[in-house]
Short mmCIF file of C-alpha atoms and ligand atoms in Angstrom, two decimals:
data_model
loop_
_atom_site.label_atom_id
_atom_site.label_comp_id
_atom_site.label_asym_id
_atom_site.label_seq_id
_atom_site.Cartn_x
_atom_site.Cartn_y
_atom_site.Cartn_z
CA UNK A 921 21.37 -12.09 -6.49
CA UNK A 922 22.34 -12.54 -10.03
CA UNK A 923 20.03 -11.57 -12.79
CA UNK A 924 20.42 -15.03 -14.16
CA UNK A 925 19.16 -16.82 -11.05
CA UNK A 926 15.88 -14.95 -10.95
CA UNK A 927 15.29 -15.07 -14.75
CA UNK A 928 16.07 -18.77 -14.76
CA UNK A 929 13.77 -19.44 -11.81
CA UNK A 930 10.76 -17.75 -13.34
CA UNK A 931 11.44 -19.00 -16.86
CA UNK A 932 11.77 -22.59 -15.65
CA UNK A 933 8.56 -22.33 -13.60
CA UNK A 934 6.65 -21.07 -16.63
CA UNK A 935 8.00 -23.88 -18.77
CA UNK A 936 6.71 -26.43 -16.23
CA UNK A 937 3.26 -24.71 -16.03
CA UNK A 938 3.10 -24.39 -19.82
CA UNK A 939 3.37 -28.12 -20.23
CA UNK A 940 0.13 -28.55 -18.31
CA UNK A 941 -1.99 -25.54 -19.19
CA UNK A 942 -0.25 -23.13 -21.61
CA UNK A 943 -3.03 -20.49 -21.24
CA UNK A 944 -2.17 -20.06 -17.55
CA UNK A 945 1.53 -19.68 -18.35
CA UNK A 946 0.60 -17.09 -21.01
CA UNK A 947 -1.64 -15.19 -18.61
CA UNK A 948 1.16 -15.03 -16.00
CA UNK A 949 3.57 -13.76 -18.62
CA UNK A 950 0.95 -11.26 -19.83
CA UNK A 951 0.39 -9.96 -16.27
CA UNK A 952 4.07 -9.12 -15.92
CA UNK A 953 4.01 -7.31 -19.26
CA UNK A 954 0.81 -5.38 -18.32
CA UNK A 955 2.27 -4.37 -14.91
CA UNK A 956 5.47 -3.26 -16.58
CA UNK A 957 3.58 -1.00 -19.00
CA UNK A 958 1.18 0.70 -16.67
CA UNK A 959 1.66 3.67 -14.40
CA UNK A 960 0.24 2.06 -11.27
CA UNK A 961 -1.03 4.58 -8.80
CA UNK A 962 -3.40 2.25 -6.85
CA UNK A 963 -2.63 3.13 -3.28
CA UNK A 964 -3.19 -0.37 -1.99
CA UNK A 965 -0.90 -2.16 -4.40
CA UNK A 966 2.80 -2.82 -4.64
CA UNK A 967 5.36 -5.10 -6.26
CA UNK A 968 6.63 -7.91 -4.04
CA UNK A 969 10.22 -9.00 -4.41
CA UNK A 970 11.14 -12.03 -6.62
CA UNK A 971 12.22 -13.84 -3.46
CA UNK A 972 8.79 -13.26 -1.84
CA UNK A 973 7.00 -14.35 -5.01
CA UNK A 974 9.12 -17.48 -5.45
CA UNK A 975 8.56 -18.50 -1.81
CA UNK A 976 4.82 -19.00 -2.52
CA UNK A 977 5.27 -21.72 -5.23
CA UNK A 978 6.22 -24.86 -3.44
CA UNK A 979 5.13 -27.89 -1.31
CA UNK A 980 4.25 -25.87 1.74
CA UNK A 981 0.98 -25.46 -0.07
CA UNK A 982 0.29 -29.08 0.41
CA UNK A 983 0.28 -28.98 4.18
CA UNK A 984 -2.63 -28.66 6.60
CA UNK A 985 -1.50 -26.79 9.69
CA UNK A 986 -4.55 -25.86 11.83
CA UNK A 987 -3.53 -24.75 15.27
CA UNK A 988 -0.36 -22.79 16.07
CA UNK A 989 3.29 -23.42 16.26
CA UNK A 990 3.99 -26.49 18.38
CA UNK A 991 0.27 -27.14 18.95
CA UNK A 992 -1.20 -28.49 15.72
CA UNK A 993 -4.21 -30.56 14.97
CA UNK A 994 -2.19 -32.34 12.24
CA UNK A 995 1.10 -34.36 12.42
CA UNK A 996 4.15 -33.48 10.44
CA UNK A 997 4.09 -29.66 10.77
CA UNK A 998 7.71 -29.23 11.90
CA UNK A 999 8.70 -27.26 8.86
CA UNK A 1000 5.56 -25.17 8.87
CA UNK A 1001 6.34 -24.45 12.49
CA UNK A 1002 9.76 -23.17 11.40
CA UNK A 1003 8.40 -20.69 8.83
CA UNK A 1004 5.47 -19.60 10.92
CA UNK A 1005 7.71 -18.94 13.94
CA UNK A 1006 10.13 -17.09 11.69
CA UNK A 1007 7.42 -14.82 10.27
CA UNK A 1008 6.08 -14.10 13.75
CA UNK A 1009 9.58 -13.42 15.07
CA UNK A 1010 10.32 -10.95 12.24
CA UNK A 1011 6.90 -9.33 12.71
CA UNK A 1012 7.53 -8.85 16.48
CA UNK A 1013 11.01 -7.45 15.99
CA UNK A 1014 9.97 -5.21 13.15
CA UNK A 1015 6.97 -3.63 14.87
CA UNK A 1016 8.04 -4.00 18.50
CA UNK A 1017 5.00 -6.14 19.30
CA UNK A 1018 4.90 -8.76 21.99
CA UNK A 1019 2.72 -11.19 19.96
CA UNK A 1020 2.23 -11.69 16.26
CA UNK A 1021 -0.35 -14.02 14.52
CA UNK A 1022 0.63 -14.49 10.90
CA UNK A 1023 -2.06 -16.84 9.70
CA UNK A 1024 -4.80 -14.45 8.37
CA UNK A 1025 -5.28 -14.86 4.61
CA UNK A 1026 -6.07 -11.21 4.15
CA UNK A 1027 -6.72 -7.94 5.92
CA UNK A 1028 -10.39 -8.60 6.27
CA UNK A 1029 -9.67 -11.98 7.85
CA UNK A 1030 -7.26 -10.32 10.20
CA UNK A 1031 -10.04 -7.99 11.34
CA UNK A 1032 -12.42 -10.88 11.85
CA UNK A 1033 -9.86 -12.58 14.08
CA UNK A 1034 -9.34 -9.39 16.04
CA UNK A 1035 -13.12 -8.81 16.51
CA UNK A 1036 -13.67 -12.35 17.77
CA UNK A 1037 -10.63 -12.25 20.03
CA UNK A 1038 -11.90 -9.07 21.61
CA UNK A 1039 -15.46 -10.51 21.94
CA UNK A 1040 -14.10 -13.74 23.49
CA UNK A 1041 -11.94 -11.80 25.95
CA UNK A 1042 -14.41 -9.16 26.97
CA UNK A 1043 -17.80 -10.88 26.62
CA UNK A 1044 -17.38 -14.71 26.54
CA UNK A 1045 -14.64 -15.16 29.17
CA UNK A 1046 -16.50 -13.13 31.88
CA UNK A 1047 -19.71 -15.10 31.11
CA UNK A 1048 -17.94 -18.43 31.54
CA UNK A 1049 -16.41 -17.24 34.76
CA UNK A 1050 -19.76 -16.10 36.04
CA UNK A 1051 -21.31 -19.46 35.15
CA UNK A 1052 -18.31 -21.19 36.73
CA UNK A 1053 -17.52 -23.31 33.61
CA UNK A 1054 -14.37 -23.64 31.63
CA UNK A 1055 -15.67 -23.65 28.12
CA UNK A 1056 -18.82 -22.80 26.11
CA UNK A 1057 -19.87 -26.47 25.73
CA UNK A 1058 -20.38 -26.61 29.44
CA UNK A 1059 -22.87 -23.79 29.56
CA UNK A 1060 -26.56 -24.58 30.03
CA UNK A 1061 -28.85 -24.03 27.05
CA UNK A 1062 -30.23 -20.96 28.73
CA UNK A 1063 -26.80 -19.45 29.57
CA UNK A 1064 -25.53 -20.20 26.03
CA UNK A 1065 -28.58 -18.55 24.52
CA UNK A 1066 -28.01 -15.45 26.74
CA UNK A 1067 -24.26 -15.37 25.80
CA UNK A 1068 -24.96 -15.53 22.09
CA UNK A 1069 -27.35 -12.62 22.38
CA UNK A 1070 -24.74 -10.68 24.31
CA UNK A 1071 -22.06 -11.43 21.80
CA UNK A 1072 -24.34 -10.08 19.08
CA UNK A 1073 -25.21 -6.90 20.92
CA UNK A 1074 -21.87 -5.09 21.31
CA UNK A 1075 -20.94 -1.63 20.17
CA UNK A 1076 -18.15 -0.53 17.80
CA UNK A 1077 -17.13 3.05 16.92
CA UNK A 1078 -15.09 3.41 13.75
CA UNK A 1079 -14.21 5.87 11.00
CA UNK A 1080 -16.96 6.37 8.49
CA UNK A 1081 -16.48 4.96 5.06
CA UNK A 1082 -16.86 8.24 3.28
CA UNK A 1083 -14.27 9.84 5.56
CA UNK A 1084 -11.80 7.20 4.53
CA UNK A 1085 -12.58 4.28 6.83
CA UNK A 1086 -12.88 0.65 5.74
CA UNK A 1087 -16.12 -1.29 5.16
CA UNK A 1088 -15.04 -3.87 7.76
CA UNK A 1089 -15.17 -1.21 10.45
CA UNK A 1090 -18.93 -1.59 10.88
CA UNK A 1091 -20.41 -0.71 7.45
CA UNK A 1092 -23.80 -2.35 7.39
CA UNK A 1093 -23.50 -4.45 4.21
CA UNK A 1094 -20.29 -5.95 5.66
CA UNK A 1095 -20.46 -8.65 8.33
CA UNK A 1096 -18.98 -6.21 10.82
CA UNK A 1097 -22.07 -4.06 10.49
CA UNK A 1098 -24.24 -7.01 11.36
CA UNK A 1099 -22.09 -8.29 14.20
CA UNK A 1100 -21.93 -4.90 15.91
CA UNK A 1101 -24.15 -2.00 16.77
CA UNK A 1102 -21.96 0.56 15.00
CA UNK A 1103 -21.50 4.32 14.98
CA UNK A 1104 -18.95 6.23 13.09
CA UNK A 1105 -16.84 9.28 13.47
CA UNK A 1106 -16.17 11.45 10.41
CA UNK A 1107 -13.85 14.28 9.63
CA UNK A 1108 -14.24 17.96 10.03
CA UNK A 1109 -16.10 19.23 6.95
CA UNK A 1110 -13.86 22.40 6.78
CA UNK A 1111 -10.48 20.79 7.10
CA UNK A 1112 -11.14 17.16 6.21
CA UNK A 1113 -9.12 16.18 9.34
CA UNK A 1114 -10.22 13.91 12.23
CA UNK A 1115 -11.53 16.06 15.06
CA UNK A 1116 -10.42 14.27 18.23
CA UNK A 1117 -12.80 16.18 20.38
CA UNK A 1118 -15.66 14.95 18.33
CA UNK A 1119 -14.38 11.35 18.50
CA UNK A 1120 -14.19 11.68 22.31
CA UNK A 1121 -17.72 13.08 22.43
CA UNK A 1122 -19.03 10.19 20.26
CA UNK A 1123 -17.21 7.66 22.47
CA UNK A 1124 -18.69 9.26 25.68
CA UNK A 1125 -22.23 9.10 24.28
CA UNK A 1126 -22.04 5.69 22.61
CA UNK A 1127 -19.67 3.82 25.03
CA UNK A 1128 -18.31 1.32 22.52
CA UNK A 1129 -16.74 -2.02 23.37
CA UNK A 1130 -14.32 -1.43 20.52
CA UNK A 1131 -12.83 1.85 19.17
CA UNK A 1132 -11.34 1.35 15.75
CA UNK A 1133 -8.80 3.60 14.02
CA UNK A 1134 -7.30 3.08 10.64
CA UNK A 1135 -8.31 3.94 7.10
CA UNK A 1136 -8.08 3.22 3.40
CA UNK A 1137 -8.45 6.77 2.07
CA UNK A 1138 -7.41 9.31 4.67
CA UNK A 1139 -4.35 11.22 3.56
CA UNK A 1140 -3.04 12.19 6.98
CA UNK A 1141 -1.47 10.78 10.08
CA UNK A 1142 -3.64 9.70 12.97
CA UNK A 1143 -2.61 10.44 16.57
CA UNK A 1144 -2.94 7.00 18.15
CA UNK A 1145 -1.94 8.23 21.55
CA UNK A 1146 -4.98 10.49 21.68
CA UNK A 1147 -7.25 7.76 20.33
CA UNK A 1148 -5.99 5.36 23.02
CA UNK A 1149 -6.76 7.99 25.68
CA UNK A 1150 -10.30 8.23 24.29
CA UNK A 1151 -10.64 4.45 24.35
CA UNK A 1152 -9.44 4.30 27.96
CA UNK A 1153 -11.77 7.06 29.04
CA UNK A 1154 -14.75 4.82 28.16
CA UNK A 1155 -13.21 1.38 28.77
CA UNK A 1156 -13.09 0.45 25.08
CA UNK A 1157 -10.57 -1.90 23.49
CA UNK A 1158 -8.53 0.14 21.03
CA UNK A 1159 -7.97 -1.54 17.70
CA UNK A 1160 -5.91 -0.17 14.84
CA UNK A 1161 -6.23 -1.45 11.28
CA UNK A 1162 -2.96 -0.36 9.66
CA UNK A 1163 -3.53 -2.29 6.44
CA UNK A 1164 -2.69 0.62 4.26
CA UNK A 1165 0.20 2.19 6.16
CA UNK A 1166 2.00 -0.80 7.71
CA UNK A 1167 5.00 -0.09 5.51
CA UNK A 1168 5.26 3.41 6.94
CA UNK A 1169 5.21 1.95 10.47
CA UNK A 1170 7.75 -0.69 9.58
CA UNK A 1171 9.97 1.89 7.89
CA UNK A 1172 9.82 4.20 10.98
CA UNK A 1173 8.20 7.06 9.13
CA UNK A 1174 5.32 6.86 11.54
CA UNK A 1175 6.81 7.00 15.01
CA UNK A 1176 5.81 8.17 18.53
CA UNK A 1177 2.16 9.15 18.70
CA UNK A 1178 1.71 8.02 15.06
CA UNK A 1179 3.02 4.51 15.52
CA UNK A 1180 -0.10 2.41 16.43
CA UNK A 1181 1.72 -0.60 17.93
CA UNK A 1182 2.64 0.86 21.45
CA UNK A 1183 -0.82 2.57 21.80
CA UNK A 1184 -3.31 -0.04 20.53
CA UNK A 1185 -4.51 -3.16 22.35
CA UNK A 1186 -4.61 -4.90 18.99
CA UNK A 1187 -3.32 -4.07 15.52
CA UNK A 1188 -4.40 -5.72 12.27
CA UNK A 1189 -2.77 -5.35 8.88
CA UNK A 1190 -2.46 -6.67 5.40
CA UNK A 1191 1.02 -7.75 4.29
CA UNK A 1192 0.73 -6.86 0.53
CA UNK A 1193 0.09 -3.03 0.52
CA UNK A 1194 2.84 -0.62 1.57
CA UNK A 1195 4.54 -3.46 3.52
CA UNK A 1196 5.34 -5.04 0.17
CA UNK A 1197 4.95 -8.72 1.10
CA UNK A 1198 2.69 -11.51 -0.21
CA UNK A 1199 -1.07 -11.12 -0.29
CA UNK A 1200 -2.14 -11.83 3.30
CA UNK A 1201 -2.86 -10.45 6.72
CA UNK A 1202 -1.53 -10.36 10.31
CA UNK A 1203 -2.53 -9.48 13.86
CA UNK A 1204 -0.32 -7.94 16.49
CA UNK A 1205 -1.27 -7.71 20.19
CA UNK A 1206 -0.10 -7.81 23.74
CA UNK A 1207 -0.15 -10.87 26.01
CA UNK A 1208 -3.77 -10.24 27.19
CA UNK A 1209 -5.31 -11.04 23.76
CA UNK A 1210 -2.69 -13.40 22.46
CA UNK A 1211 -4.37 -16.68 23.35
CA UNK A 1212 -7.64 -15.61 21.80
CA UNK A 1213 -5.95 -14.35 18.70
CA UNK A 1214 -4.12 -17.66 18.23
CA UNK A 1215 -7.51 -19.44 18.09
CA UNK A 1216 -8.08 -17.61 14.74
CA UNK A 1217 -7.78 -20.87 12.85
CA UNK A 1218 -9.94 -22.99 13.07
CA UNK A 1219 -12.39 -20.85 14.99
CA UNK A 1220 -12.67 -17.98 12.49
CA UNK A 1221 -10.32 -18.69 9.62
CA UNK A 1222 -9.91 -21.51 7.18
CA UNK A 1223 -6.67 -23.55 7.27
CA UNK A 1224 -3.52 -21.55 7.19
CA UNK A 1225 -1.55 -21.09 4.05
CA UNK A 1226 2.00 -22.22 4.97
CA UNK A 1227 3.46 -21.14 1.61
CA UNK A 1228 2.17 -17.61 2.19
CA UNK A 1229 3.42 -17.57 5.80
CA UNK A 1230 6.85 -18.58 4.47
CA UNK A 1231 6.65 -15.67 2.05
CA UNK A 1232 5.61 -13.36 4.90
CA UNK A 1233 8.79 -14.45 6.70
CA UNK A 1234 10.88 -13.48 3.65
CA UNK A 1235 9.13 -10.18 3.03
CA UNK A 1236 9.32 -9.23 6.75
CA UNK A 1237 13.03 -10.06 6.75
CA UNK A 1238 13.37 -7.58 3.84
CA UNK A 1239 11.40 -4.99 5.73
CA UNK A 1240 13.88 -5.28 8.64
CA UNK A 1241 16.78 -4.19 6.36
CA UNK A 1242 17.87 -0.51 6.57
CA UNK A 1243 16.99 0.09 2.93
CA UNK A 1244 13.34 -0.47 3.72
CA UNK A 1245 13.30 2.68 5.91
CA UNK A 1246 14.70 4.62 2.88
CA UNK A 1247 11.89 3.07 0.81
CA UNK A 1248 9.21 4.11 3.29
CA UNK A 1249 10.48 7.68 3.43
CA UNK A 1250 10.59 7.85 -0.37
CA UNK A 1251 6.96 6.70 -0.50
CA UNK A 1252 6.00 9.79 1.53
CA UNK A 1253 8.33 12.16 -0.24
CA UNK A 1254 6.79 10.99 -3.56
CA UNK A 1255 3.23 11.35 -2.33
CA UNK A 1256 3.98 14.89 -1.22
CA UNK A 1257 5.64 15.74 -4.55
CA UNK A 1258 2.61 14.41 -6.37
CA UNK A 1259 0.30 16.43 -4.08
CA UNK A 1260 2.32 19.58 -4.64
CA UNK A 1261 2.43 19.03 -8.39
CA UNK A 1262 -1.39 18.63 -8.49
CA UNK A 1263 -2.04 21.62 -6.21
CA UNK A 1264 0.21 23.84 -8.43
CA UNK A 1265 -1.90 22.88 -11.39
CA UNK A 1266 -5.15 23.74 -9.60
CA UNK A 1267 -6.43 20.32 -8.48
CA UNK A 1268 -8.46 20.12 -5.35
CA UNK A 1269 -7.10 17.67 -2.76
CA UNK A 1270 -8.96 16.39 0.31
CA UNK A 1271 -7.25 17.98 3.38
CA UNK A 1272 -5.11 20.03 0.90
CA UNK A 1273 -2.24 17.55 0.77
CA UNK A 1274 -0.82 14.44 2.35
CA UNK A 1275 1.50 13.20 5.08
CA UNK A 1276 1.33 9.54 4.18
CA UNK A 1277 1.42 7.44 0.95
CA UNK A 1278 -1.85 8.56 -0.54
CA UNK A 1279 -3.49 11.61 -2.18
CA UNK A 1280 -7.23 11.99 -2.55
CA UNK A 1281 -8.28 14.18 -5.47
CA UNK A 1282 -11.69 15.79 -5.46
CA UNK A 1283 -12.41 15.83 -9.20
CA UNK A 1284 -15.63 17.76 -9.06
CA UNK A 1285 -13.54 20.82 -9.73
CA UNK A 1286 -12.93 19.31 -13.17
CA UNK A 1287 -16.68 18.85 -13.60
CA UNK A 1288 -16.24 15.02 -13.46
CA UNK A 1289 -17.36 12.17 -11.26
CA UNK A 1290 -14.81 9.80 -9.87
CA UNK A 1291 -15.96 7.13 -12.29
CA UNK A 1292 -15.51 9.38 -15.38
CA UNK A 1293 -12.04 10.47 -14.11
CA UNK A 1294 -10.98 6.91 -13.33
CA UNK A 1295 -11.92 5.65 -16.85
CA UNK A 1296 -10.40 8.59 -18.68
CA UNK A 1297 -7.17 8.04 -16.76
CA UNK A 1298 -7.20 4.37 -17.55
CA UNK A 1299 -7.64 5.14 -21.28
CA UNK A 1300 -4.47 7.15 -20.91
CA UNK A 1301 -2.43 4.35 -19.28
CA UNK A 1302 -2.75 5.63 -15.74
CA UNK A 1303 -4.24 3.11 -13.28
CA UNK A 1304 -6.08 4.58 -10.19
CA UNK A 1305 -9.34 3.96 -8.42
CA UNK A 1306 -12.32 6.11 -7.79
CA UNK A 1307 -13.12 6.80 -4.18
CA UNK A 1308 -15.72 8.69 -2.21
CA UNK A 1309 -14.71 12.00 -0.70
CA UNK A 1310 -16.18 13.31 2.58
CA UNK A 1311 -19.90 14.23 2.17
CA UNK A 1312 -19.74 12.89 -1.40
CA UNK A 1313 -22.62 14.05 -3.48
CA UNK A 1314 -22.24 11.34 -6.11
CA UNK A 1315 -22.54 8.36 -3.66
CA UNK A 1316 -20.21 5.40 -3.27
CA UNK A 1317 -20.56 4.06 -6.74
CA UNK A 1318 -19.85 7.06 -9.01
CA UNK A 1319 -18.06 9.10 -6.32
CA UNK A 1320 -16.32 12.51 -6.71
CA UNK A 1321 -12.82 11.36 -5.91
CA UNK A 1322 -9.77 9.68 -7.29
CA UNK A 1323 -7.42 7.96 -4.81
CA UNK A 1324 -3.79 7.66 -5.82
CA UNK A 1325 -0.84 6.27 -3.95
CA UNK A 1326 2.90 5.95 -4.34
CA UNK A 1327 4.07 2.59 -2.82
CA UNK A 1328 4.18 0.79 -6.11
CA UNK A 1329 5.85 3.49 -8.23
CA UNK A 1330 8.36 4.09 -5.43
CA UNK A 1331 9.31 0.41 -5.47
CA UNK A 1332 9.90 0.85 -9.20
CA UNK A 1333 12.35 3.59 -8.39
CA UNK A 1334 10.43 6.70 -9.54
CA UNK A 1335 11.30 9.85 -7.54
CA UNK A 1336 9.95 13.31 -6.95
CA UNK A 1337 10.78 14.63 -10.46
CA UNK A 1338 8.76 11.81 -11.95
CA UNK A 1339 5.93 12.62 -9.51
CA UNK A 1340 5.70 16.11 -10.92
CA UNK A 1341 5.64 14.70 -14.43
CA UNK A 1342 2.84 12.32 -13.31
CA UNK A 1343 0.86 15.22 -11.81
CA UNK A 1344 1.15 16.93 -15.20
CA UNK A 1345 -0.22 13.81 -17.01
CA UNK A 1346 -3.10 13.41 -14.52
CA UNK A 1347 -4.00 17.13 -14.83
CA UNK A 1348 -3.80 16.95 -18.66
CA UNK A 1349 -6.27 14.06 -18.81
CA UNK A 1350 -8.69 15.47 -16.22
CA UNK A 1351 -8.70 18.93 -17.72
CA UNK A 1352 -9.33 17.60 -21.26
CA UNK A 1353 -12.11 15.26 -20.22
CA UNK A 1354 -15.70 16.41 -20.27
CA UNK A 1355 -18.85 14.68 -18.95
CA UNK A 1356 -20.97 12.91 -21.46
CA UNK A 1357 -24.82 12.88 -21.77
CA UNK A 1358 -27.40 10.16 -21.45
CA UNK A 1359 -29.59 9.35 -24.45
CA UNK A 1360 -32.25 11.74 -23.13
CA UNK A 1361 -29.80 14.58 -22.96
CA UNK A 1362 -29.36 14.63 -19.19
CA UNK A 1363 -25.77 14.66 -17.83
CA UNK A 1364 -24.31 11.20 -17.28
CA UNK A 1365 -22.27 10.27 -14.26
CA UNK A 1366 -20.50 7.58 -16.15
CA UNK A 1367 -20.06 8.68 -19.79
CA UNK A 1368 -17.32 11.13 -20.75
CA UNK A 1369 -15.60 12.54 -23.74
CA UNK A 1370 -11.78 12.47 -24.12
CA UNK A 1371 -10.07 13.03 -27.46
CA UNK A 1372 -8.32 9.67 -28.19
CA UNK A 1373 -5.30 11.68 -29.42
CA UNK A 1374 -4.89 13.16 -25.93
CA UNK A 1375 -5.24 9.70 -24.29
CA UNK A 1376 -2.71 8.27 -26.77
CA UNK A 1377 -0.28 11.10 -26.16
CA UNK A 1378 -0.49 10.81 -22.43
CA UNK A 1379 -0.22 7.02 -22.60
CA UNK A 1380 2.98 7.38 -24.62
CA UNK A 1381 4.41 9.87 -22.12
CA UNK A 1382 3.53 7.51 -19.29
CA UNK A 1383 5.39 4.71 -21.12
CA UNK A 1384 8.38 6.95 -21.64
CA UNK A 1385 8.36 7.98 -18.00
CA UNK A 1386 8.37 4.27 -16.96
CA UNK A 1387 11.07 3.21 -19.48
CA UNK A 1388 13.78 4.56 -17.18
CA UNK A 1389 12.52 2.46 -14.29
CA UNK A 1390 12.19 -1.19 -15.37
CA UNK A 1391 9.90 -3.32 -13.19
CA UNK A 1392 11.51 -6.50 -11.94
CA UNK A 1393 14.78 -5.62 -13.76
CA UNK A 1394 16.27 -8.97 -12.75
CA UNK A 1395 13.54 -10.91 -14.41
CA UNK A 1396 13.79 -11.56 -18.16
CA UNK A 1397 11.21 -14.04 -19.43
CA UNK A 1398 12.94 -14.14 -22.86
C1 PLP B 9 -7.22 -3.22 2.27
C2 PLP B 9 -7.78 -3.07 3.65
C3 PLP B 9 -8.43 -4.18 4.27
C4 PLP B 9 -8.67 -5.50 3.56
O1 PLP B 9 -7.61 -6.22 3.14
P1 PLP B 9 -7.84 -7.46 2.22
O2 PLP B 9 -6.48 -8.10 2.25
O3 PLP B 9 -8.29 -7.00 0.92
O4 PLP B 9 -8.84 -8.35 2.91
C5 PLP B 9 -8.85 -4.06 5.57
N1 PLP B 9 -8.74 -2.85 6.17
C6 PLP B 9 -8.17 -1.74 5.59
C7 PLP B 9 -8.04 -0.44 6.34
C8 PLP B 9 -7.76 -1.82 4.29
O5 PLP B 9 -7.24 -0.73 3.69
#
């Protein structure tokens, strides 16, 4: 693709937008400039391709398309059918899944679709059969009341939030924690790793309907074969939320026991994290759950976003190219180089390293909370996010950890040498930052002191580091 075509496309689009609301056009331009300047280490973010981005700005956005391919509640969906079928086709081929549902608007929505599909299959369908009716509208008031209570009284076993799980895996403030009676498995306090024997024990005691694996902040691989055996041993449906690491599955870095697709009954994901597609979600499953999953919209989800499904088709086509496997491998190489660089400089890492795309720093060794570390790094042009570490003493708001990830910088082209330089910048900031005090002299969990000259100098070095790796090099807004 010529540099000219992409520059022209974005420039023309901005010109059209500017004629209506110039402040929006300016903000879009400013966002590109900001992204170009910052050392983005947010583990859940990436940079989608110009083709993926451009696919989202068109008249597909004008269409209602409730239902599924070939079975819509609205007329005139033939072109939406084309792009939705293409996205599903690419997803099935890429992940080796028998069914793909590409309508979820986000990872959280994909999880809701999966939860309700499992509940419908395992709780609602047997109740309908028992009452000898075809659908819920045909149940008596008494049977319907009993079924609703039963739907609301099922058990889920998932990874705890502070061990790296996600709040949609049964955390009380989230709807999943209210829908399900939830227990969680953590990690071994000594190693920081999942202890499969403990998971099996928890499953035996609790007997969940759903066993969930998947994480947002666990820097290691999960053995999905063992997890499936545990689920089978108690008759649970095994669900994997691969939102964070879908790109590593797509790129065949996670294979065999570490590829969730052949082992799970149902897999959910986002499409915008390591998979590098548009902001959205997806559900993969076998034939048993396919019909229930396809009822996602309108039973759980709002109307599908056809322009985003079209962009999913484009991004998934990109992920099927051989260079995506190189990209996925470089994500992990970079995360490991970053981890080694930090360890060499004395930083404490949860589990002592990584075998995926993310590294979890325990910054208490620097005498800081996660919040202090996050802000001091941000002052220095390094964008990260604070994150709880296992058994965190500072709670979920201040935390003791910093989570960093390499999908975005790897897309930009940075390699292992730059990761070592990045480790040096992070260590410099954290070792030069000291906790601040509250007005009454007690230590603050939020305030910190960092010499602005240090922040400036690190910021300049970060900019220099990025200068060799232009972001969206084919896009010149002029
Ligand atoms: C990011 C994430 C989600 C949520 O994705 P959204 O698109 O933000 O809704 C769900 N599960 C896991 C494990 C995640 O990491």
